[in-house]
Amino acid sequence: MIGIFDSGLGGLTALRETARLLPGRDIVYFGDTGRVPYGTRSPETIVHYALQDMRFLCTEGVDIVLAACGTVSSTALCAIRGGFDLPVIGVVEGAVQAALRATKNGRIGVIATGATISSGAFAHAIAELSPRAAVTSVACPMLVPLVENGYIADDNPVTALVLADYLEPIRAAGCDTLILGCTHFPILTGAIARALPGVTLINSGAEAAKLLAAQVPPTQPDETGQIRYYVSDSVPGFARLASIFLGEPVETEVTRVEIERY
Ligand code: DGL
């Protein structure tokens, strides 16, 4: 069984791609909706939350985990890999590889949460694979609350205004490729594409799902493609917004977890 977690809804962009690539595998999704956002918190708190999220997924019997959160992937991946005896895939590696394949001028933008940008994880990973690439990184803390509150239409005027401000350094640097380093951001793909026409957008959650799909068998004898959803806060709110992220209604039951117990 595959475990996927995020601070909230963003990881559903990775779940969507995972379920598309591996329709026969069972998936457990945990969204820490009671404690989102992670990206404004200290590395210590992010590690503490990520370890609790992992412990919960382990009680569900997962044998591989996709940390579908840019913030966790860039600040807590070593801690969770060291603490659990199962493979954990983050969202940095696949996105960086895809960006380097896509860029023609070697100028790559990264947008993500404050914690992710402060960690330097995307910029370091790019520098390791391609030292000559020029990276422009911008923290975009207001995008997560906009997404979690449904300000996601391509022409939403509030989101457009915020994006215009955040994306100006990316435009000014002439980036031809932009990594959406927070898994909430692909839901704003239309709005971001309007602000940066012609720039290739890299969906970090979807790229991580491709890495995951390459590592696991597409079927298991006891799995039938079931998806179970767990959250740490209000369940009805989750199902409504989650259906937008998934592009289809959430028909299975969503269960609330007391995550502080783990
Ligand atoms: N989806 C998370 C990320 O990729 C969310 C951000 C947050 O919780 O602040 O970073």
mmCIF file of N, CA, C and O and ligand atoms in Angstrom, residues 5-11 13 29 35-41 67-74 91 112-116 141 144-145 148 180-185 204, ligand 1:
data_model
loop_
_atom_site.group_PDB
_atom_site.id
_atom_site.type_symbol
_atom_site.label_atom_id
_atom_site.label_comp_id
_atom_site.label_asym_id
_atom_site.label_seq_id
_atom_site.Cartn_x
_atom_site.Cartn_y
_atom_site.Cartn_z
ATOM 1 N N PHE A 5 1.341 11.893 1.932
ATOM 2 C CA PHE A 5 0.873 12.904 2.884
ATOM 3 C C PHE A 5 1.331 14.295 2.502
ATOM 4 O O PHE A 5 2.283 14.491 1.756
ATOM 5 N N ASP A 6 0.568 15.248 3.053
ATOM 6 C CA ASP A 6 0.862 16.666 2.848
ATOM 7 C C ASP A 6 0.318 17.424 4.055
ATOM 8 O O ASP A 6 -0.444 16.871 4.856
ATOM 9 N N SER A 7 0.671 18.696 4.136
ATOM 10 C CA SER A 7 0.117 19.528 5.195
ATOM 11 C C SER A 7 -1.382 19.770 4.993
ATOM 12 O O SER A 7 -2.056 20.202 5.909
ATOM 13 N N GLY A 8 -1.883 19.543 3.814
ATOM 14 C CA GLY A 8 -3.311 19.809 3.582
ATOM 15 C C GLY A 8 -3.763 19.171 2.284
ATOM 16 O O GLY A 8 -3.646 17.963 2.080
ATOM 17 N N LEU A 9 -4.233 20.038 1.388
ATOM 18 C CA LEU A 9 -4.815 19.547 0.136
ATOM 19 C C LEU A 9 -3.805 19.390 -0.989
ATOM 20 O O LEU A 9 -4.034 18.651 -1.938
ATOM 21 N N GLY A 10 -2.680 20.094 -0.895
ATOM 22 C CA GLY A 10 -1.743 20.153 -2.016
ATOM 23 C C GLY A 10 -1.282 18.795 -2.502
ATOM 24 O O GLY A 10 -1.132 18.566 -3.702
ATOM 25 N N GLY A 11 -1.072 17.877 -1.574
ATOM 26 C CA GLY A 11 -0.576 16.557 -1.956
ATOM 27 C C GLY A 11 -1.532 15.794 -2.847
ATOM 28 O O GLY A 11 -1.146 14.802 -3.477
ATOM 29 N N THR A 13 -2.490 16.770 -5.585
ATOM 30 C CA THR A 13 -1.992 16.890 -6.957
ATOM 31 C C THR A 13 -1.043 15.722 -7.267
ATOM 32 O O THR A 13 -0.970 15.262 -8.394
ATOM 33 N N TYR A 29 -4.149 8.435 1.863
ATOM 34 C CA TYR A 29 -3.747 9.844 1.841
ATOM 35 C C TYR A 29 -4.004 10.470 3.205
ATOM 36 O O TYR A 29 -5.093 10.324 3.763
ATOM 37 N N ARG A 35 -3.328 21.518 10.805
ATOM 38 C CA ARG A 35 -2.090 22.238 11.132
ATOM 39 C C ARG A 35 -1.474 22.948 9.921
ATOM 40 O O ARG A 35 -0.377 23.487 10.011
ATOM 41 N N VAL A 36 -2.185 22.909 8.765
ATOM 42 C CA VAL A 36 -1.692 23.624 7.593
ATOM 43 C C VAL A 36 -1.714 25.127 7.914
ATOM 44 O O VAL A 36 -2.625 25.574 8.626
ATOM 45 N N PRO A 37 -0.773 25.953 7.486
ATOM 46 C CA PRO A 37 0.364 25.615 6.635
ATOM 47 C C PRO A 37 1.593 25.167 7.440
ATOM 48 O O PRO A 37 1.743 25.541 8.597
ATOM 49 N N TYR A 38 2.428 24.372 6.812
ATOM 50 C CA TYR A 38 3.721 24.002 7.388
ATOM 51 C C TYR A 38 4.788 25.035 6.996
ATOM 52 O O TYR A 38 5.774 25.220 7.691
ATOM 53 N N GLY A 39 4.587 25.655 5.855
ATOM 54 C CA GLY A 39 5.654 26.442 5.230
ATOM 55 C C GLY A 39 6.033 27.710 5.941
ATOM 56 O O GLY A 39 7.020 28.352 5.598
ATOM 57 N N THR A 40 5.263 28.097 6.954
ATOM 58 C CA THR A 40 5.609 29.293 7.726
ATOM 59 C C THR A 40 6.262 28.904 9.049
ATOM 60 O O THR A 40 6.552 29.767 9.876
ATOM 61 N N ARG A 41 6.470 27.602 9.270
ATOM 62 C CA ARG A 41 6.954 27.140 10.584
ATOM 63 C C ARG A 41 8.457 26.863 10.575
ATOM 64 O O ARG A 41 9.081 26.816 9.517
ATOM 65 N N ALA A 67 6.202 11.805 0.238
ATOM 66 C CA ALA A 67 6.029 13.030 1.020
ATOM 67 C C ALA A 67 5.652 14.121 0.021
ATOM 68 O O ALA A 67 6.514 14.759 -0.577
ATOM 69 N N ALA A 68 4.344 14.294 -0.187
ATOM 70 C CA ALA A 68 3.854 15.150 -1.271
ATOM 71 C C ALA A 68 3.736 16.588 -0.818
ATOM 72 O O ALA A 68 2.729 17.255 -1.051
ATOM 73 N N CYS A 69 4.779 17.058 -0.186
ATOM 74 C CA CYS A 69 4.802 18.405 0.377
ATOM 75 C C CYS A 69 6.210 18.953 0.151
ATOM 76 O O CYS A 69 7.190 18.346 0.602
ATOM 77 N N GLY A 70 6.290 20.082 -0.558
ATOM 78 C CA GLY A 70 7.601 20.658 -0.817
ATOM 79 C C GLY A 70 8.305 21.035 0.469
ATOM 80 O O GLY A 70 9.522 20.897 0.596
ATOM 81 N N THR A 71 7.537 21.509 1.434
ATOM 82 C CA THR A 71 8.109 21.959 2.694
ATOM 83 C C THR A 71 8.732 20.785 3.455
ATOM 84 O O THR A 71 9.860 20.870 3.940
ATOM 85 N N VAL A 72 8.001 19.680 3.548
ATOM 86 C CA VAL A 72 8.534 18.488 4.217
ATOM 87 C C VAL A 72 9.714 17.934 3.425
ATOM 88 O O VAL A 72 10.756 17.589 3.986
ATOM 89 N N SER A 73 9.572 17.872 2.108
ATOM 90 C CA SER A 73 10.621 17.282 1.268
ATOM 91 C C SER A 73 11.929 18.053 1.383
ATOM 92 O O SER A 73 13.005 17.480 1.263
ATOM 93 N N SER A 74 11.834 19.364 1.590
ATOM 94 C CA SER A 74 13.068 20.153 1.598
ATOM 95 C C SER A 74 13.636 20.362 2.991
ATOM 96 O O SER A 74 14.794 20.727 3.123
ATOM 97 N N VAL A 91 9.547 15.532 -3.203
ATOM 98 C CA VAL A 91 9.152 16.166 -4.463
ATOM 99 C C VAL A 91 10.263 16.989 -5.116
ATOM 100 O O VAL A 91 10.056 17.570 -6.172
ATOM 101 N N ALA A 112 7.896 28.491 -4.012
ATOM 102 C CA ALA A 112 7.561 27.528 -2.968
ATOM 103 C C ALA A 112 7.238 28.299 -1.693
ATOM 104 O O ALA A 112 7.176 29.536 -1.700
ATOM 105 N N THR A 113 7.061 27.557 -0.610
ATOM 106 C CA THR A 113 6.784 28.204 0.681
ATOM 107 C C THR A 113 8.075 28.859 1.217
ATOM 108 O O THR A 113 9.178 28.551 0.741
ATOM 109 N N GLY A 114 7.923 29.675 2.243
ATOM 110 C CA GLY A 114 9.085 30.324 2.852
ATOM 111 C C GLY A 114 10.089 29.312 3.373
ATOM 112 O O GLY A 114 11.301 29.455 3.171
ATOM 113 N N ALA A 115 9.598 28.275 4.041
ATOM 114 C CA ALA A 115 10.504 27.267 4.617
ATOM 115 C C ALA A 115 11.281 26.546 3.517
ATOM 116 O O ALA A 115 12.478 26.274 3.661
ATOM 117 N N THR A 116 10.604 26.237 2.417
ATOM 118 C CA THR A 116 11.272 25.522 1.319
ATOM 119 C C THR A 116 12.353 26.396 0.693
ATOM 120 O O THR A 116 13.478 25.948 0.461
ATOM 121 N N PRO A 141 4.404 32.804 0.211
ATOM 122 C CA PRO A 141 3.590 32.297 1.328
ATOM 123 C C PRO A 141 2.094 32.535 1.186
ATOM 124 O O PRO A 141 1.306 31.785 1.753
ATOM 125 N N VAL A 144 -0.587 29.546 -0.585
ATOM 126 C CA VAL A 144 -1.214 28.378 0.069
ATOM 127 C C VAL A 144 -2.583 28.752 0.647
ATOM 128 O O VAL A 144 -3.579 28.077 0.350
ATOM 129 N N PRO A 145 -2.686 29.847 1.440
ATOM 130 C CA PRO A 145 -4.032 30.206 1.914
ATOM 131 C C PRO A 145 -5.003 30.529 0.782
ATOM 132 O O PRO A 145 -6.193 30.222 0.879
ATOM 133 N N GLU A 148 -6.110 27.084 -0.386
ATOM 134 C CA GLU A 148 -6.928 26.380 0.622
ATOM 135 C C GLU A 148 -8.307 27.040 0.761
ATOM 136 O O GLU A 148 -9.252 26.409 1.195
ATOM 137 N N LEU A 180 7.111 24.508 -9.725
ATOM 138 C CA LEU A 180 6.089 24.755 -8.712
ATOM 139 C C LEU A 180 6.484 23.883 -7.516
ATOM 140 O O LEU A 180 6.106 22.720 -7.423
ATOM 141 N N GLY A 181 7.308 24.451 -6.636
ATOM 142 C CA GLY A 181 7.960 23.672 -5.584
ATOM 143 C C GLY A 181 7.097 23.434 -4.362
ATOM 144 O O GLY A 181 7.571 22.911 -3.367
ATOM 145 N N CYS A 182 5.870 23.840 -4.437
ATOM 146 C CA CYS A 182 4.886 23.553 -3.389
ATOM 147 C C CYS A 182 3.754 22.808 -4.078
ATOM 148 O O CYS A 182 3.290 23.230 -5.155
ATOM 149 N N THR A 183 3.302 21.734 -3.471
ATOM 150 C CA THR A 183 2.310 20.890 -4.162
ATOM 151 C C THR A 183 0.919 21.534 -4.197
ATOM 152 O O THR A 183 0.025 21.013 -4.850
ATOM 153 N N HIS A 184 0.750 22.654 -3.507
ATOM 154 C CA HIS A 184 -0.505 23.392 -3.655
ATOM 155 C C HIS A 184 -0.565 24.148 -4.996
ATOM 156 O O HIS A 184 -1.641 24.474 -5.472
ATOM 157 N N PHE A 185 0.588 24.490 -5.532
ATOM 158 C CA PHE A 185 0.616 25.448 -6.637
ATOM 159 C C PHE A 185 0.101 24.931 -7.987
ATOM 160 O O PHE A 185 -0.385 25.733 -8.789
ATOM 161 N N SER A 204 5.709 19.650 -9.233
ATOM 162 C CA SER A 204 6.631 18.823 -8.439
ATOM 163 C C SER A 204 5.962 17.558 -7.901
ATOM 164 O O SER A 204 6.589 16.501 -7.803
HETATM 165 N N1 DGL B 1 1.859 21.525 -0.025
HETATM 166 C C1 DGL B 1 2.801 22.063 0.905
HETATM 167 C C2 DGL B 1 4.144 22.304 0.236
HETATM 168 O O1 DGL B 1 4.357 21.759 -0.790
HETATM 169 C C3 DGL B 1 2.117 23.118 1.546
HETATM 170 C C4 DGL B 1 2.517 24.280 2.085
HETATM 171 C C5 DGL B 1 2.301 24.564 3.503
HETATM 172 O O2 DGL B 1 1.753 23.762 4.233
HETATM 173 O O3 DGL B 1 2.718 25.658 3.851
HETATM 174 O O4 DGL B 1 5.007 22.972 0.688
#
